[in-house]
Amino acid sequence: MRSRTLLASLCLSVLRLHAAAETNGSVPPPSAETPPVIRYDDGTEVRKLTPPPAPGVHPRIFLSPEDLPELRRLATSSPARKNAYEALKKTVHGTLDNPVTPEGKVLALIAAGKMPSDAQFAAASDLSHHLALASIDAQVADDGERGKLLGKVLSAEAGYLLRTWHRAKDPVGLHNGWDSYLCLAYDFLAPWMGEDQRTPVRKFIAKMMDGIDIFTHDWPAHMRMWNWAGLHVYQGWGSLAIEGEEGWNPKLWNQAKEVARDFCTYNIHPSGALTEDLTYFSLGFQGSGLVMMADAKRGGGNVWAEKSNVGRLKYHLVNQLHPWGGEFMSHADGAGSGFYSTWTILKYMYPTDPMIDWAWRQRVGEDYGNGGPNNDRGTREWLMVLFNTEHLPKAVPPSEMKLPTTYFCPVRSYLVARSGWDTNALKLDFEAKTDYPVVGHNHADANNFTLSALGREWATEVGYHAAAGHLHNNV
């Protein structure tokens, strides 16, 4: 009890000393050759994406046909992607190309000119997933014959689904029966499919779209800060697989953009601080980040731009790092370092930013191999191949960024104060939590603090579902 009292006194002393400090500082720009970017007046640089092609031309959701040569080069040679690409091929080889698996049996039958039975399609419950992975592999390998075979399989699967698929009862409105993998597979396989093969796929995607809305589409904007609101927008980007074609309705896409923008506005405060903290923000951003990436491709990239909340997220990320690096100190259920997919999206969209680069290095490692929690495995296995971005040639540690030693969010009343940016520095995290009550993973932890110094934690955060007040260092 005495040690906790001393720590609380230290916590309050540092809070009084630093509460008025600025939240940002100047960061030296990188000097290396970089991807094409849009540069804003405040120095923010956002990746410049190619516009989508004309309706009926693919790929189009996240990439365009002119992006394919660079995808092929990077997936096979970039240290940020080539291991992920090899892992993707291994997964495809072990499942879709394995005639023992249900998915492999379907592929083998169609390759032999035979049509699988409805029972065989039903048994191949992961077929769309592996077709999506295989479609990326076919595009990277530029293998037209393989692409034509996969297109036949996808078309046959869509025909089966048109006959048998029924939307499950969904009183919450999450629409988890939506098949994003089928949409992704179509986007990469369509160039090798004839019109007769494309038609059942388009019809099935249109059937999935019919009569549904994006989760939280009718909620107040500020309530969409919740991670589930941010996550469950994938129907929007999936619908872009048939953008402008017969059967497409822009309603889902428009709703998804609105919800994703609100998630990125209200889950992230103007200081860059997160309401649900890193892990649960990253869960929601897997969905909203992809929608906002697709929106930027279509000319709507304001969420990434100068002075946006997403644009200032980097200050929160760097300040949450432990002094010794490698780990982040987040509070409540958001404790942890977040899901890989979110880091891939952030680094891809801010490829030249030294602060994002430093936080990205700490999260994924110098070899890009620190996968972390497996909750996002199904997303990251293809995101890493399409979008993983190399570290800047020279790392810029926080000690060289001229950042203040104090970071403060007045909305959350969240303070990070440290004695310096060296690895043995003392670092205090304290929050009065004035942004609650809101929807999300709340804990009874107002006036909670954590403390680290000399290479270790001294007052820590228990984390997920440890919500009771006595489990925290509350003042």
C-alpha angles and dihedrals in degrees: 000000000000091000091050090051091051091049091048090052090050090048093053093044093054090045092056091046098050110021093106095049123123118258099221145036141188118292122200112240119244117253100205127107107274142192117268110286142177109236119209128204094260092054096260110147120200125184113263108231127204114250119250117267126244117295112284094028118111150249095033113137098082103345135038130215091262089059094060099084090054091046090054092049096047097042091056101036113021115098087218093060114018096080090048089050092051089050091050091052090049091053092050092047092050096049118016095033093042109094090203095066121078090243091048092051091055092050093046093050094051091045087056092051095256128123116232118233122251088253091055092049090048091052091052092072094157096048098113091050093054093041088056091052092044091049090057090048091051091051093047090049090042086225108163096178091053090046092053092052092048089048090056090051093048092048091049091048091051090051090053092048092049088059099041112022119108125174111250120233107274113178092171094053099232093130093207089168088078111116107220091168091061089052091049092047091051092050092058099034100044093088088065097043128092121228092258089056095045095051099072091045093052090046092052093048088050089049091054089050096049116107100356136109133203113268110264092014088135097041125106111269096245092054091061090077088094117110093235090056090052094046101046098066097089091108086070098058091038091057089060088075087084097029110160093002131111111294096022118131116187092211096095092045093050092047092047092052092051095048093044092050091050092048090052090047101045103030087053118052122216089261089058093252117139125235097207093028128231109315098044093040088054091051091057094040091060085074103029095041091057092047091050090048090053089046091052088053086057095050099267102107100132092119088067096042134104117307092006119139090244089050090057095045089095091073091057093047096050093044093050091059116107111247090253092050130223096089137058127221107223127164137228118004088333091072114133138051100290134242121308094235093065092051090050091054094046094048092046093052094042100037097156101041111114093203093052088044092053093049090044091053091051092050103043101025130235089286094046088236104118099106096172121188115014096222090104098039094118091054102039095050090072099026091059091055095047101038117012106131127206123249116260111269090250123034116227108209119206090253087068097043096076090230120164116255089236129065120185133181111198094195095055092027086229121158132189113185126173138177091234144318097272120115094251095049124130112248127190125191115193132168135182088192098221092162092075145127094064136128111279147067099326127179131195089251109119108151091019121156138190126195135198133175142150093028099307144073118259100177112023142186116249091205134190115056093344087124104149118107095235089062091063137067094248119173 
